[in-house]
Short mmCIF file of N, CA, C and O in Angstrom, two decimals:
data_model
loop_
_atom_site.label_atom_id
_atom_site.label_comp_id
_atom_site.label_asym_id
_atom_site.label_seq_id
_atom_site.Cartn_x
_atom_site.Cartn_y
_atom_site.Cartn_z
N UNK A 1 111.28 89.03 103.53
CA UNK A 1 109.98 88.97 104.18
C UNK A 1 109.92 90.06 105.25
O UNK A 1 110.70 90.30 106.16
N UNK A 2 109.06 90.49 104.99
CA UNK A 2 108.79 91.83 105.86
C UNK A 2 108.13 91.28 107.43
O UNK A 2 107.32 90.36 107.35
N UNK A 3 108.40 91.76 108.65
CA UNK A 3 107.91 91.43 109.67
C UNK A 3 107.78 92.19 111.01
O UNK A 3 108.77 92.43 111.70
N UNK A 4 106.32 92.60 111.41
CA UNK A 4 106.01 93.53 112.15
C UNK A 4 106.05 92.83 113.78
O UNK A 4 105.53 91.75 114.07
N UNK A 5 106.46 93.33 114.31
CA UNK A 5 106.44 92.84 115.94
C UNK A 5 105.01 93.99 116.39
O UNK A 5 104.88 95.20 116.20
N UNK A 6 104.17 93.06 117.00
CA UNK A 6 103.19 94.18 117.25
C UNK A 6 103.31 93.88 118.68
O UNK A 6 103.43 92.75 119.16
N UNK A 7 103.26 95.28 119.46
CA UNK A 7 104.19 95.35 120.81
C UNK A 7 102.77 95.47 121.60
O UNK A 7 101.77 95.98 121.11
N UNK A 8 102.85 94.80 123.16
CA UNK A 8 102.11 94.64 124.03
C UNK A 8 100.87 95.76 123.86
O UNK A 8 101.01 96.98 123.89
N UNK A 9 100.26 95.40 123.76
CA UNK A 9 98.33 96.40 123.76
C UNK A 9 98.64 97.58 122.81
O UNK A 9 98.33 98.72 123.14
N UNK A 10 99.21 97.33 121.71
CA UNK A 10 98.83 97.74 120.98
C UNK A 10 97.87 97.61 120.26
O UNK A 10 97.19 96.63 120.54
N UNK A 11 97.36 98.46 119.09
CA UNK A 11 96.15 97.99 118.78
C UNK A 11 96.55 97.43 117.36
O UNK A 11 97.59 97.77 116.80
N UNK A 12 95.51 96.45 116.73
CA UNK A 12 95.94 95.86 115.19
C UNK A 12 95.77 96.96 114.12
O UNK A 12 96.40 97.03 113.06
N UNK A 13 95.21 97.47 114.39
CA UNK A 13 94.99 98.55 113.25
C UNK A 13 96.54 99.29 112.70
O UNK A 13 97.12 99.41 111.63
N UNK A 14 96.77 99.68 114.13
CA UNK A 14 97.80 100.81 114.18
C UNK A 14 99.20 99.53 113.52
O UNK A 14 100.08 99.76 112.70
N UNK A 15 98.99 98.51 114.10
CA UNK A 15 100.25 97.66 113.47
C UNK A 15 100.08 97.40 112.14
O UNK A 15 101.09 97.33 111.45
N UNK A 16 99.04 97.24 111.65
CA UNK A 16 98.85 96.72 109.74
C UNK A 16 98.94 98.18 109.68
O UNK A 16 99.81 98.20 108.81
N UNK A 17 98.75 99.27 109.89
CA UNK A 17 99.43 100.62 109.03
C UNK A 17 101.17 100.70 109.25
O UNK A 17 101.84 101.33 108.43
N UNK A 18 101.73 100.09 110.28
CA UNK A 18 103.03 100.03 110.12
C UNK A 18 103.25 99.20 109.04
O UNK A 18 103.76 99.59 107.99
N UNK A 19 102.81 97.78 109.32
CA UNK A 19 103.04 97.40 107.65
C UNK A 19 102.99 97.48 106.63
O UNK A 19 103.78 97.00 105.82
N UNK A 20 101.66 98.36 106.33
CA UNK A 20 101.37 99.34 105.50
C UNK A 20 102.72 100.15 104.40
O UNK A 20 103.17 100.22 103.26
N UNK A 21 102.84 100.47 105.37
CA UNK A 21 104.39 101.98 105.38
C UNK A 21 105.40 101.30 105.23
O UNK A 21 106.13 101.74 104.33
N UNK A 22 105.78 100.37 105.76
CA UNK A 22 106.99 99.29 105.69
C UNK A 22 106.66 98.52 104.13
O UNK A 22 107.57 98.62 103.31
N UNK A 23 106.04 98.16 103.92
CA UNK A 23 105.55 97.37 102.58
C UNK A 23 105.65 98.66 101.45
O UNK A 23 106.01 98.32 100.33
N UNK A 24 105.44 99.76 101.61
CA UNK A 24 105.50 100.85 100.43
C UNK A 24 106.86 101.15 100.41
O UNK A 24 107.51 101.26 99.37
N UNK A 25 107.35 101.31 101.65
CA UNK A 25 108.94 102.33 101.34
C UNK A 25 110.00 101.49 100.92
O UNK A 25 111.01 101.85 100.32
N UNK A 26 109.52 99.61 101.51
CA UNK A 26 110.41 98.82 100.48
C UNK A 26 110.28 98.71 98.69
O UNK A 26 111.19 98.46 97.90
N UNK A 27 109.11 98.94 98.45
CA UNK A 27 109.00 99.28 96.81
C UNK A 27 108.95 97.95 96.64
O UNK A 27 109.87 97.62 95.90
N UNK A 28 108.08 96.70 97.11
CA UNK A 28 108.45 95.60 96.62
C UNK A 28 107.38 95.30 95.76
O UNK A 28 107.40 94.20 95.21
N UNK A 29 106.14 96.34 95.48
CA UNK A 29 105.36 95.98 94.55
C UNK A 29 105.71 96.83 92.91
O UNK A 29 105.38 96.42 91.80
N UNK A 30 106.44 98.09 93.23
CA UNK A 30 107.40 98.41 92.14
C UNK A 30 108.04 97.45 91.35
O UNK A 30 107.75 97.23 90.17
N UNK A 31 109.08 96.79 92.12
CA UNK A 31 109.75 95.73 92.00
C UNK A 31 109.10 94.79 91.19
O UNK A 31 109.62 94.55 90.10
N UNK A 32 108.26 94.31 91.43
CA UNK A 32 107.21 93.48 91.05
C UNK A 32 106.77 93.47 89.55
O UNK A 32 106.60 92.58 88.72
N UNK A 33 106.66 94.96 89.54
CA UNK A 33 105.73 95.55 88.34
C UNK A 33 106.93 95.58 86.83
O UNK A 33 107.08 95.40 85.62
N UNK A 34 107.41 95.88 87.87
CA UNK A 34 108.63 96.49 86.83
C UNK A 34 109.90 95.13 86.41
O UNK A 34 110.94 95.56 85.91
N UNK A 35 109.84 94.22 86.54
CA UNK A 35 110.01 93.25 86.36
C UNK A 35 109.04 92.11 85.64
O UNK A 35 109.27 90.91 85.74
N UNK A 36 107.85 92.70 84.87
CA UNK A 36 107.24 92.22 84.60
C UNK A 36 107.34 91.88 83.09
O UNK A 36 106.93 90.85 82.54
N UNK A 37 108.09 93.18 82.42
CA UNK A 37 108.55 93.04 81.02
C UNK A 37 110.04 94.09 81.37
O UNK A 37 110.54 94.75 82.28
N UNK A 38 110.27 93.68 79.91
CA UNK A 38 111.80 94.51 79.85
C UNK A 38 112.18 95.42 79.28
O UNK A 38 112.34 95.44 78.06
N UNK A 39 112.47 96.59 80.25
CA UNK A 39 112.59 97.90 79.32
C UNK A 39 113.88 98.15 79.02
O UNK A 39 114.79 98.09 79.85
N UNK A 40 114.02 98.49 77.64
CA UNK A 40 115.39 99.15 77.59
C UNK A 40 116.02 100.60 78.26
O UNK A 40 115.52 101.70 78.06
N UNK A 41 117.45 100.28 79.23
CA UNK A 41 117.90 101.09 79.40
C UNK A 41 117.86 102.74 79.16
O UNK A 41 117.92 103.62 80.02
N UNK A 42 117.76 102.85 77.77
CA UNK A 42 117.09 104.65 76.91
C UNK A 42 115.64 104.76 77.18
O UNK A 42 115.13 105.87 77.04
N UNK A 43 114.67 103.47 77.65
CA UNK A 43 113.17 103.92 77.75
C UNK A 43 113.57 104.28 78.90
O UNK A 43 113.32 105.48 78.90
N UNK A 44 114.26 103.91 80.35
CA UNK A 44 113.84 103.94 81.96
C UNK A 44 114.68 105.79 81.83
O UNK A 44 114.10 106.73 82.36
N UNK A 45 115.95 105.98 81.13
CA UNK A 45 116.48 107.07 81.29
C UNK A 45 115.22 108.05 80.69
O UNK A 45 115.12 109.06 81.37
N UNK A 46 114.59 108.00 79.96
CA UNK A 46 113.96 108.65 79.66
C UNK A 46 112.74 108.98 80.09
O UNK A 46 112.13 109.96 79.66
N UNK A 47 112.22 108.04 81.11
CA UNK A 47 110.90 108.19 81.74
C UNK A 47 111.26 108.94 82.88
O UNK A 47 110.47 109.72 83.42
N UNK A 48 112.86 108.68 83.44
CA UNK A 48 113.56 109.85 84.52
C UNK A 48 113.25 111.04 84.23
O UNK A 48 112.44 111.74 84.84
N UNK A 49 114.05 111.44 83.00
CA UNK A 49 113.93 112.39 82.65
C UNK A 49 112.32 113.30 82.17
O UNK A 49 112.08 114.47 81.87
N UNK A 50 111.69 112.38 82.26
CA UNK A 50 110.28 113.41 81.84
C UNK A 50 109.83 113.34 83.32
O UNK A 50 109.06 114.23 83.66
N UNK A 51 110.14 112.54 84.15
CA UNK A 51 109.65 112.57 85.61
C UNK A 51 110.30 113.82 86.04
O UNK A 51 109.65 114.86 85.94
N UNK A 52 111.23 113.85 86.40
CA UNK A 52 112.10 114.83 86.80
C UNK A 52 111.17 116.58 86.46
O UNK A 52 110.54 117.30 87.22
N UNK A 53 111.53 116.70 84.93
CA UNK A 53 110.62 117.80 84.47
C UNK A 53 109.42 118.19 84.87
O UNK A 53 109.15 119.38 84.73
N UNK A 54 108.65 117.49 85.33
CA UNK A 54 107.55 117.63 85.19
C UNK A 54 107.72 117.78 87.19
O UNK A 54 107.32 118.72 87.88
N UNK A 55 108.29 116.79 87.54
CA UNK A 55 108.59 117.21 89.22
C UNK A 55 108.52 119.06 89.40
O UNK A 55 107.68 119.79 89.93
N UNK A 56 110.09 119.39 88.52
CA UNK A 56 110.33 120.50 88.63
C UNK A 56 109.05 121.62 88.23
O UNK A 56 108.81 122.43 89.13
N UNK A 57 108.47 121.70 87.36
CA UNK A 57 107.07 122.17 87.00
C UNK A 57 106.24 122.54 87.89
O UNK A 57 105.60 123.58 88.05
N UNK A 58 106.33 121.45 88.51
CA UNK A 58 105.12 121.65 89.63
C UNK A 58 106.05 122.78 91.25
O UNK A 58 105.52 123.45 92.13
N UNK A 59 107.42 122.52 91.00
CA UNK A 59 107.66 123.18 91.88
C UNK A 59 108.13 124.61 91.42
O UNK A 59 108.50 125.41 92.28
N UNK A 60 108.13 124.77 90.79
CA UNK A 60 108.37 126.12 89.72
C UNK A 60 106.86 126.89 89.59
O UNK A 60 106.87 127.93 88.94
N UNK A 61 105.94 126.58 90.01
CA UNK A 61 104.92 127.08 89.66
C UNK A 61 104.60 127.93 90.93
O UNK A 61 104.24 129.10 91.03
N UNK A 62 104.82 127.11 91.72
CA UNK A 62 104.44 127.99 93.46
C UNK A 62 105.04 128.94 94.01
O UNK A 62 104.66 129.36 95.11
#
């Protein structure tokens, strides 16, 4: 469970974007997703691998 201390006069806004950021960089809706059915091992290596490529692509271009 994720849990924000929102510190003296601060404002709410600025604290639900910390949670915000805290809730993404844990990946717990990844998690979520991806646990939803079951991929085989050769599909996830392989979705790396076209991720990866295509990463590089874009940085190869500039």
């Amino acid at each position: 469970m994720l849990k924000i201390i929102v510190k003296e006069g601060e404002n709410i806004d600025r604290a639900l974007k910390r949670y915000k950021r805290k809730y993404r960089d844990v990946k717990i809706l990844q998690q979520l997703r991806n646990r939803k059915q079951y991929d085989k091992p050769s599909v996830i290596r392989r979705a790396e691998v076209k991720k990866a490529a295509y990463k590089e692509q874009l940085f190869k271009e500039d």
